Coordinates of C-alpha atoms in Angstrom, one line a residue:
M1 CA 22.7 -49.6 9.1
T2 CA 25.2 -50.1 12.4
T3 CA 27.7 -46.9 13.2
A4 CA 31.3 -48.5 13.5
L5 CA 32.8 -45.9 15.8
Q6 CA 36.3 -44.9 15.2
P7 CA 38.9 -46.0 16.9
Q8 CA 40.3 -43.0 19.3
L9 CA 43.7 -42.6 18.6
P10 CA 46.9 -42.3 20.8
S11 CA 46.9 -38.5 22.3
Q12 CA 50.4 -37.4 22.2
P13 CA 51.9 -36.3 25.4
V14 CA 51.8 -32.6 26.2
L15 CA 55.6 -31.1 25.4
R16 CA 56.6 -29.8 29.2
M17 CA 58.8 -27.1 27.9
R18 CA 58.5 -23.3 28.4
L19 CA 61.3 -21.1 26.6
A20 CA 62.4 -17.3 27.9
P21 CA 61.4 -14.3 25.5
R22 CA 63.2 -13.7 22.5
S23 CA 65.0 -10.2 23.4
G24 CA 68.7 -9.6 21.8
M25 CA 70.7 -10.5 24.3
P26 CA 72.4 -13.5 24.6
R27 CA 71.4 -15.9 27.6
P28 CA 73.0 -18.7 29.6
I29 CA 69.9 -20.6 29.4
D30 CA 67.2 -20.0 26.8
G31 CA 64.5 -22.1 28.5
A32 CA 63.9 -25.2 30.4
W33 CA 62.6 -29.3 29.4
W34 CA 61.0 -31.3 31.0
P35 CA 61.2 -35.1 28.9
R36 CA 59.6 -37.9 30.2
S37 CA 62.5 -40.1 30.5
Y38 CA 66.1 -40.1 29.5
D39 CA 65.4 -41.7 26.0
L40 CA 66.7 -39.6 23.6
L41 CA 65.1 -41.2 20.8
A42 CA 61.8 -41.4 22.6
E43 CA 61.8 -38.1 23.5
L44 CA 63.9 -35.7 21.0
P45 CA 61.0 -36.3 17.9
S46 CA 58.5 -34.0 20.5
L47 CA 61.0 -31.6 21.4
L48 CA 62.2 -30.4 17.8
A49 CA 58.2 -30.0 16.9
G50 CA 57.7 -28.1 19.9
L51 CA 60.0 -25.7 19.2
P52 CA 59.7 -22.5 17.7
R53 CA 59.8 -22.4 13.6
A54 CA 62.6 -19.0 13.9
W55 CA 65.2 -21.2 15.2
G56 CA 65.3 -23.3 12.1
Q57 CA 66.2 -26.9 11.1
I58 CA 67.9 -28.2 14.0
T59 CA 70.8 -30.4 12.7
S60 CA 73.1 -31.3 16.2
V61 CA 72.1 -32.0 19.8
T62 CA 74.0 -32.1 22.5
V63 CA 73.2 -34.2 26.0
N64 CA 75.2 -35.2 28.7
G65 CA 76.1 -38.6 28.1
A66 CA 76.5 -40.0 31.6
V67 CA 72.7 -39.3 32.4
W68 CA 70.7 -39.9 28.5
S69 CA 70.3 -43.2 27.3
E70 CA 72.4 -45.1 24.8
A71 CA 72.3 -43.8 21.0
P72 CA 73.4 -43.6 17.6
G73 CA 76.2 -40.6 17.0
R74 CA 72.5 -39.3 14.3
M75 CA 69.1 -40.0 13.8
L76 CA 66.6 -39.2 11.9
V77 CA 63.4 -36.7 12.8
F78 CA 60.9 -35.6 10.5
N79 CA 63.3 -36.3 7.3
Q80 CA 66.2 -34.5 8.6
V81 CA 69.4 -35.9 10.3
V82 CA 70.3 -35.0 13.7
R83 CA 74.0 -35.3 14.9
L84 CA 73.7 -36.4 18.5
H85 CA 76.8 -35.7 20.7
R86 CA 76.9 -37.2 24.2
A87 CA 79.2 -34.5 26.6
L88 CA 80.7 -36.0 30.0
A89 CA 81.9 -32.2 30.8
A90 CA 80.2 -31.5 34.7
S91 CA 80.0 -28.1 33.4
A92 CA 76.6 -28.3 32.8
P93 CA 74.9 -31.4 33.2
H94 CA 71.7 -31.0 33.3
T95 CA 71.2 -29.3 29.7
I96 CA 70.6 -30.0 25.8
V97 CA 72.4 -27.8 24.2
L98 CA 70.6 -27.5 20.2
L99 CA 72.3 -26.1 17.8
T100 CA 70.9 -25.0 13.8
P101 CA 74.2 -23.6 11.0
G102 CA 73.4 -19.9 10.3
R103 CA 71.1 -18.7 13.0
G104 CA 72.6 -19.9 16.1
R105 CA 73.2 -22.0 19.4
W106 CA 70.5 -23.0 22.3
D107 CA 70.9 -24.3 25.7
L108 CA 68.2 -25.6 27.8
L109 CA 67.7 -26.5 31.3
V110 CA 66.6 -30.3 31.4
V111 CA 64.2 -30.9 34.3
P112 CA 65.1 -34.6 35.2
P113 CA 62.1 -36.5 34.4
D114 CA 61.6 -38.2 38.2
T115 CA 61.0 -34.7 39.5
A116 CA 57.6 -34.0 40.9
E117 CA 55.7 -31.6 39.0
K118 CA 55.6 -29.2 42.3
A119 CA 59.1 -29.0 42.1
A120 CA 59.8 -28.8 38.1
E121 CA 57.1 -26.0 37.9
P122 CA 59.4 -23.2 39.6
L123 CA 62.8 -24.7 37.7
M124 CA 61.0 -24.5 34.3
A125 CA 59.3 -20.9 35.8
A126 CA 62.6 -19.8 37.0
A127 CA 64.8 -21.1 33.5
A128 CA 62.0 -19.3 31.4
A129 CA 61.9 -16.1 32.9
A130 CA 63.2 -12.5 31.7
A131 CA 67.0 -12.0 31.9
G132 CA 66.1 -8.9 33.8
D133 CA 63.7 -10.3 36.0
Q134 CA 66.4 -13.4 37.1
G135 CA 68.3 -12.3 41.1

């Protein structure tokens, strides 16, 4: 009898995200995300899958339209419609805004995909630092 080897399933890349500790105080940035590309349709599902359950179902996402690739006005992620908005505001060009009705808004720093790991790690750590630890 021969034994057939099971083909290895492609592994999902590790989500590169750091979130700030929960606190009662509002924060300007709730953490950092380091996507592998600016293709929102490819990157958004893994981001949403890695968010804390306490954040609820994200229904709206806003990104900088000057940097992210074109995307439709909405997409289906895990059987949930997520509305996609593209802002051109220069006030926060490297952020992604996530909204959940009745639960809140979360702003994540977006570390550019082509950033070297040596430079990305300190950026992510600083964005996820506790509010009292920020200088």
